[in-house]
């Protein structure tokens, strides 16, 4: 089976992984209240700084740790 790579998973797509992982390394995936309540994750590790795609109130209520990587994109690769 060939794996496909998508830029972002929507909440309904995340549900197929529910209960399979304790920790998720995520990008801009949509962790809505429903996705968080179903996923069974203990921690979400966001590459990058923005965590606006994660419903933080639900994550806090469920005891899910949410982490990001501050300053991940602060150093330029090149200057023009």
Short mmCIF file of N, CA and C in Angstrom, two decimals:
data_model
loop_
_atom_site.label_atom_id
_atom_site.label_comp_id
_atom_site.label_asym_id
_atom_site.label_seq_id
_atom_site.Cartn_x
_atom_site.Cartn_y
_atom_site.Cartn_z
N UNK A 1 0.84 -1.16 0.00
CA UNK A 1 0.00 0.00 0.00
C UNK A 1 0.89 1.24 0.00
N UNK A 2 0.61 2.15 -0.88
CA UNK A 2 1.39 3.38 -0.98
C UNK A 2 0.81 4.42 -0.03
N UNK A 3 1.69 5.02 0.76
CA UNK A 3 1.25 6.06 1.70
C UNK A 3 1.17 7.40 0.99
N UNK A 4 0.17 8.15 1.34
CA UNK A 4 0.07 9.50 0.79
C UNK A 4 0.37 10.51 1.89
N UNK A 5 0.91 11.62 1.50
CA UNK A 5 1.26 12.66 2.45
C UNK A 5 0.38 13.87 2.18
N UNK A 6 -0.25 14.34 3.24
CA UNK A 6 -1.08 15.52 3.12
C UNK A 6 -0.53 16.60 4.03
N UNK A 7 -0.75 17.83 3.66
CA UNK A 7 -0.24 18.94 4.47
C UNK A 7 -0.93 19.02 5.82
N UNK A 8 -2.20 18.72 5.85
CA UNK A 8 -2.99 18.88 7.06
C UNK A 8 -4.06 17.80 7.12
N UNK A 9 -4.26 17.25 8.31
CA UNK A 9 -5.36 16.32 8.51
C UNK A 9 -6.50 17.06 9.19
N UNK A 10 -7.69 16.87 8.69
CA UNK A 10 -8.87 17.45 9.30
C UNK A 10 -9.31 16.55 10.45
N UNK A 11 -10.18 17.08 11.31
CA UNK A 11 -10.60 16.35 12.51
C UNK A 11 -11.14 14.96 12.19
N UNK A 12 -11.96 14.84 11.16
CA UNK A 12 -12.54 13.53 10.83
C UNK A 12 -11.47 12.53 10.37
N UNK A 13 -10.40 13.01 9.75
CA UNK A 13 -9.31 12.13 9.33
C UNK A 13 -8.49 11.66 10.54
N UNK A 14 -8.38 12.50 11.55
CA UNK A 14 -7.63 12.13 12.75
C UNK A 14 -8.31 11.01 13.52
N UNK A 15 -9.62 10.92 13.40
CA UNK A 15 -10.37 9.91 14.15
C UNK A 15 -9.97 8.48 13.78
N UNK A 16 -9.47 8.27 12.58
CA UNK A 16 -9.06 6.91 12.21
C UNK A 16 -7.82 6.45 12.98
N UNK A 17 -7.11 7.37 13.61
CA UNK A 17 -5.92 7.03 14.40
C UNK A 17 -6.22 6.98 15.90
N UNK A 18 -7.46 7.18 16.27
CA UNK A 18 -7.86 7.24 17.68
C UNK A 18 -7.43 5.99 18.42
N UNK A 19 -6.80 6.20 19.57
CA UNK A 19 -6.40 5.09 20.43
C UNK A 19 -5.15 4.37 20.01
N UNK A 20 -4.53 4.75 18.92
CA UNK A 20 -3.35 4.03 18.42
C UNK A 20 -2.03 4.61 18.94
N UNK A 21 -2.02 5.87 19.35
CA UNK A 21 -0.78 6.54 19.74
C UNK A 21 -0.98 7.35 21.01
N UNK A 22 0.04 7.37 21.86
CA UNK A 22 0.00 8.19 23.07
C UNK A 22 0.46 9.62 22.80
N UNK A 23 1.38 9.77 21.85
CA UNK A 23 1.94 11.08 21.53
C UNK A 23 1.89 11.28 20.02
N UNK A 24 1.56 12.49 19.61
CA UNK A 24 1.52 12.79 18.18
C UNK A 24 2.41 14.00 17.88
N UNK A 25 3.23 13.87 16.85
CA UNK A 25 3.99 15.00 16.32
C UNK A 25 3.13 15.58 15.21
N UNK A 26 2.69 16.81 15.38
CA UNK A 26 1.68 17.36 14.48
C UNK A 26 2.16 18.63 13.80
N UNK A 27 1.52 18.93 12.69
CA UNK A 27 1.75 20.17 11.97
C UNK A 27 0.55 21.07 12.18
N UNK A 28 -0.23 21.29 11.14
CA UNK A 28 -1.43 22.13 11.24
C UNK A 28 -2.70 21.30 11.30
N UNK A 29 -2.57 20.07 11.79
CA UNK A 29 -3.71 19.17 11.89
C UNK A 29 -4.77 19.78 12.81
N UNK A 30 -6.04 19.52 12.49
CA UNK A 30 -7.17 20.13 13.20
C UNK A 30 -7.60 19.29 14.39
N UNK A 31 -7.06 19.59 15.55
CA UNK A 31 -7.44 18.91 16.78
C UNK A 31 -8.58 19.67 17.44
N UNK A 32 -9.80 19.38 16.98
CA UNK A 32 -11.02 19.97 17.54
C UNK A 32 -11.33 19.27 18.87
N UNK A 33 -12.36 19.74 19.56
CA UNK A 33 -12.79 19.08 20.80
C UNK A 33 -13.08 17.61 20.57
N UNK A 34 -13.84 17.32 19.51
CA UNK A 34 -14.19 15.93 19.21
C UNK A 34 -12.95 15.07 18.95
N UNK A 35 -12.03 15.60 18.17
CA UNK A 35 -10.81 14.84 17.86
C UNK A 35 -10.00 14.58 19.13
N UNK A 36 -9.89 15.57 20.00
CA UNK A 36 -9.13 15.41 21.24
C UNK A 36 -9.81 14.42 22.18
N UNK A 37 -11.12 14.49 22.28
CA UNK A 37 -11.85 13.60 23.17
C UNK A 37 -11.79 12.15 22.71
N UNK A 38 -11.58 11.94 21.43
CA UNK A 38 -11.57 10.59 20.86
C UNK A 38 -10.16 10.03 20.70
N UNK A 39 -9.17 10.89 20.51
CA UNK A 39 -7.84 10.42 20.10
C UNK A 39 -7.10 9.61 21.16
N UNK A 40 -7.32 9.88 22.44
CA UNK A 40 -6.63 9.13 23.48
C UNK A 40 -5.19 9.54 23.67
N UNK A 41 -4.77 10.63 23.06
CA UNK A 41 -3.38 11.08 23.18
C UNK A 41 -3.10 11.64 24.57
N UNK A 42 -1.86 11.50 24.99
CA UNK A 42 -1.41 12.07 26.25
C UNK A 42 -0.64 13.36 26.02
N UNK A 43 -0.10 13.51 24.79
CA UNK A 43 0.66 14.72 24.46
C UNK A 43 0.63 14.97 22.96
N UNK A 44 0.62 16.25 22.61
CA UNK A 44 0.73 16.69 21.23
C UNK A 44 1.96 17.57 21.13
N UNK A 45 2.84 17.26 20.21
CA UNK A 45 4.07 18.03 20.00
C UNK A 45 3.97 18.68 18.63
N UNK A 46 3.83 19.98 18.62
CA UNK A 46 3.62 20.76 17.39
C UNK A 46 4.96 21.25 16.87
N UNK A 47 5.29 20.88 15.63
CA UNK A 47 6.49 21.46 15.03
C UNK A 47 6.10 22.85 14.55
N UNK A 48 6.83 23.83 14.96
CA UNK A 48 6.49 25.21 14.66
C UNK A 48 5.93 25.88 15.90
N UNK A 49 5.46 27.08 15.74
CA UNK A 49 5.06 27.87 16.89
C UNK A 49 3.57 27.95 17.11
N UNK A 50 2.78 28.05 16.06
CA UNK A 50 1.34 28.26 16.20
C UNK A 50 0.61 27.02 16.65
N UNK A 51 -0.24 27.19 17.65
CA UNK A 51 -1.04 26.07 18.15
C UNK A 51 -2.53 26.38 18.04
N UNK A 52 -2.88 27.26 17.12
CA UNK A 52 -4.28 27.66 16.97
C UNK A 52 -5.16 26.59 16.34
N UNK A 53 -4.59 25.51 15.84
CA UNK A 53 -5.41 24.42 15.29
C UNK A 53 -5.73 23.36 16.34
N UNK A 54 -5.36 23.64 17.60
CA UNK A 54 -5.62 22.72 18.71
C UNK A 54 -6.59 23.40 19.67
N UNK A 55 -7.67 22.73 20.01
CA UNK A 55 -8.65 23.29 20.96
C UNK A 55 -8.04 23.14 22.36
N UNK A 56 -7.37 24.20 22.81
CA UNK A 56 -6.57 24.15 24.04
C UNK A 56 -7.40 23.92 25.30
N UNK A 57 -8.62 24.46 25.35
CA UNK A 57 -9.45 24.25 26.54
C UNK A 57 -9.78 22.77 26.72
N UNK A 58 -10.08 22.09 25.63
CA UNK A 58 -10.37 20.65 25.70
C UNK A 58 -9.11 19.88 26.07
N UNK A 59 -7.99 20.24 25.46
CA UNK A 59 -6.73 19.56 25.78
C UNK A 59 -6.41 19.70 27.27
N UNK A 60 -6.59 20.89 27.82
CA UNK A 60 -6.32 21.10 29.24
C UNK A 60 -7.28 20.28 30.11
N UNK A 61 -8.55 20.30 29.76
CA UNK A 61 -9.56 19.55 30.53
C UNK A 61 -9.25 18.05 30.54
N UNK A 62 -8.74 17.54 29.42
CA UNK A 62 -8.42 16.11 29.30
C UNK A 62 -7.03 15.75 29.81
N UNK A 63 -6.25 16.75 30.20
CA UNK A 63 -4.90 16.49 30.69
C UNK A 63 -3.90 16.15 29.58
N UNK A 64 -4.18 16.61 28.37
CA UNK A 64 -3.28 16.37 27.25
C UNK A 64 -2.24 17.48 27.22
N UNK A 65 -0.97 17.12 27.32
CA UNK A 65 0.10 18.10 27.24
C UNK A 65 0.25 18.58 25.80
N UNK A 66 0.36 19.89 25.62
CA UNK A 66 0.55 20.48 24.30
C UNK A 66 1.86 21.25 24.31
N UNK A 67 2.74 20.92 23.38
CA UNK A 67 4.05 21.57 23.29
C UNK A 67 4.26 22.07 21.87
N UNK A 68 5.02 23.15 21.74
CA UNK A 68 5.40 23.64 20.43
C UNK A 68 6.91 23.82 20.40
N UNK A 69 7.42 24.33 19.30
CA UNK A 69 8.87 24.54 19.16
C UNK A 69 9.14 26.01 18.88
N UNK A 70 9.16 26.83 19.95
CA UNK A 70 9.38 28.26 19.76
C UNK A 70 10.71 28.52 19.06
N UNK A 71 10.73 29.54 18.26
CA UNK A 71 11.93 29.96 17.51
C UNK A 71 12.37 28.94 16.46
N UNK A 72 11.51 28.00 16.11
CA UNK A 72 11.88 26.98 15.14
C UNK A 72 12.20 27.57 13.78
N UNK A 73 11.54 28.64 13.44
CA UNK A 73 11.73 29.24 12.12
C UNK A 73 12.27 30.66 12.20
N UNK A 74 13.01 30.97 13.26
CA UNK A 74 13.48 32.34 13.45
C UNK A 74 14.79 32.63 12.72
N UNK A 75 15.57 31.62 12.42
CA UNK A 75 16.84 31.82 11.72
C UNK A 75 16.63 31.67 10.23
N UNK A 76 16.99 32.68 9.45
CA UNK A 76 16.82 32.57 8.00
C UNK A 76 17.81 31.58 7.40
N UNK A 77 17.37 30.90 6.37
CA UNK A 77 18.25 29.99 5.65
C UNK A 77 19.18 30.79 4.75
N UNK A 78 18.65 31.85 4.18
CA UNK A 78 19.43 32.71 3.31
C UNK A 78 18.86 34.12 3.37
N UNK A 79 19.68 35.06 3.08
CA UNK A 79 19.23 36.45 3.04
C UNK A 79 19.37 36.95 1.61
N UNK A 80 18.41 37.75 1.20
CA UNK A 80 18.50 38.25 -0.18
C UNK A 80 18.94 39.69 -0.21
#
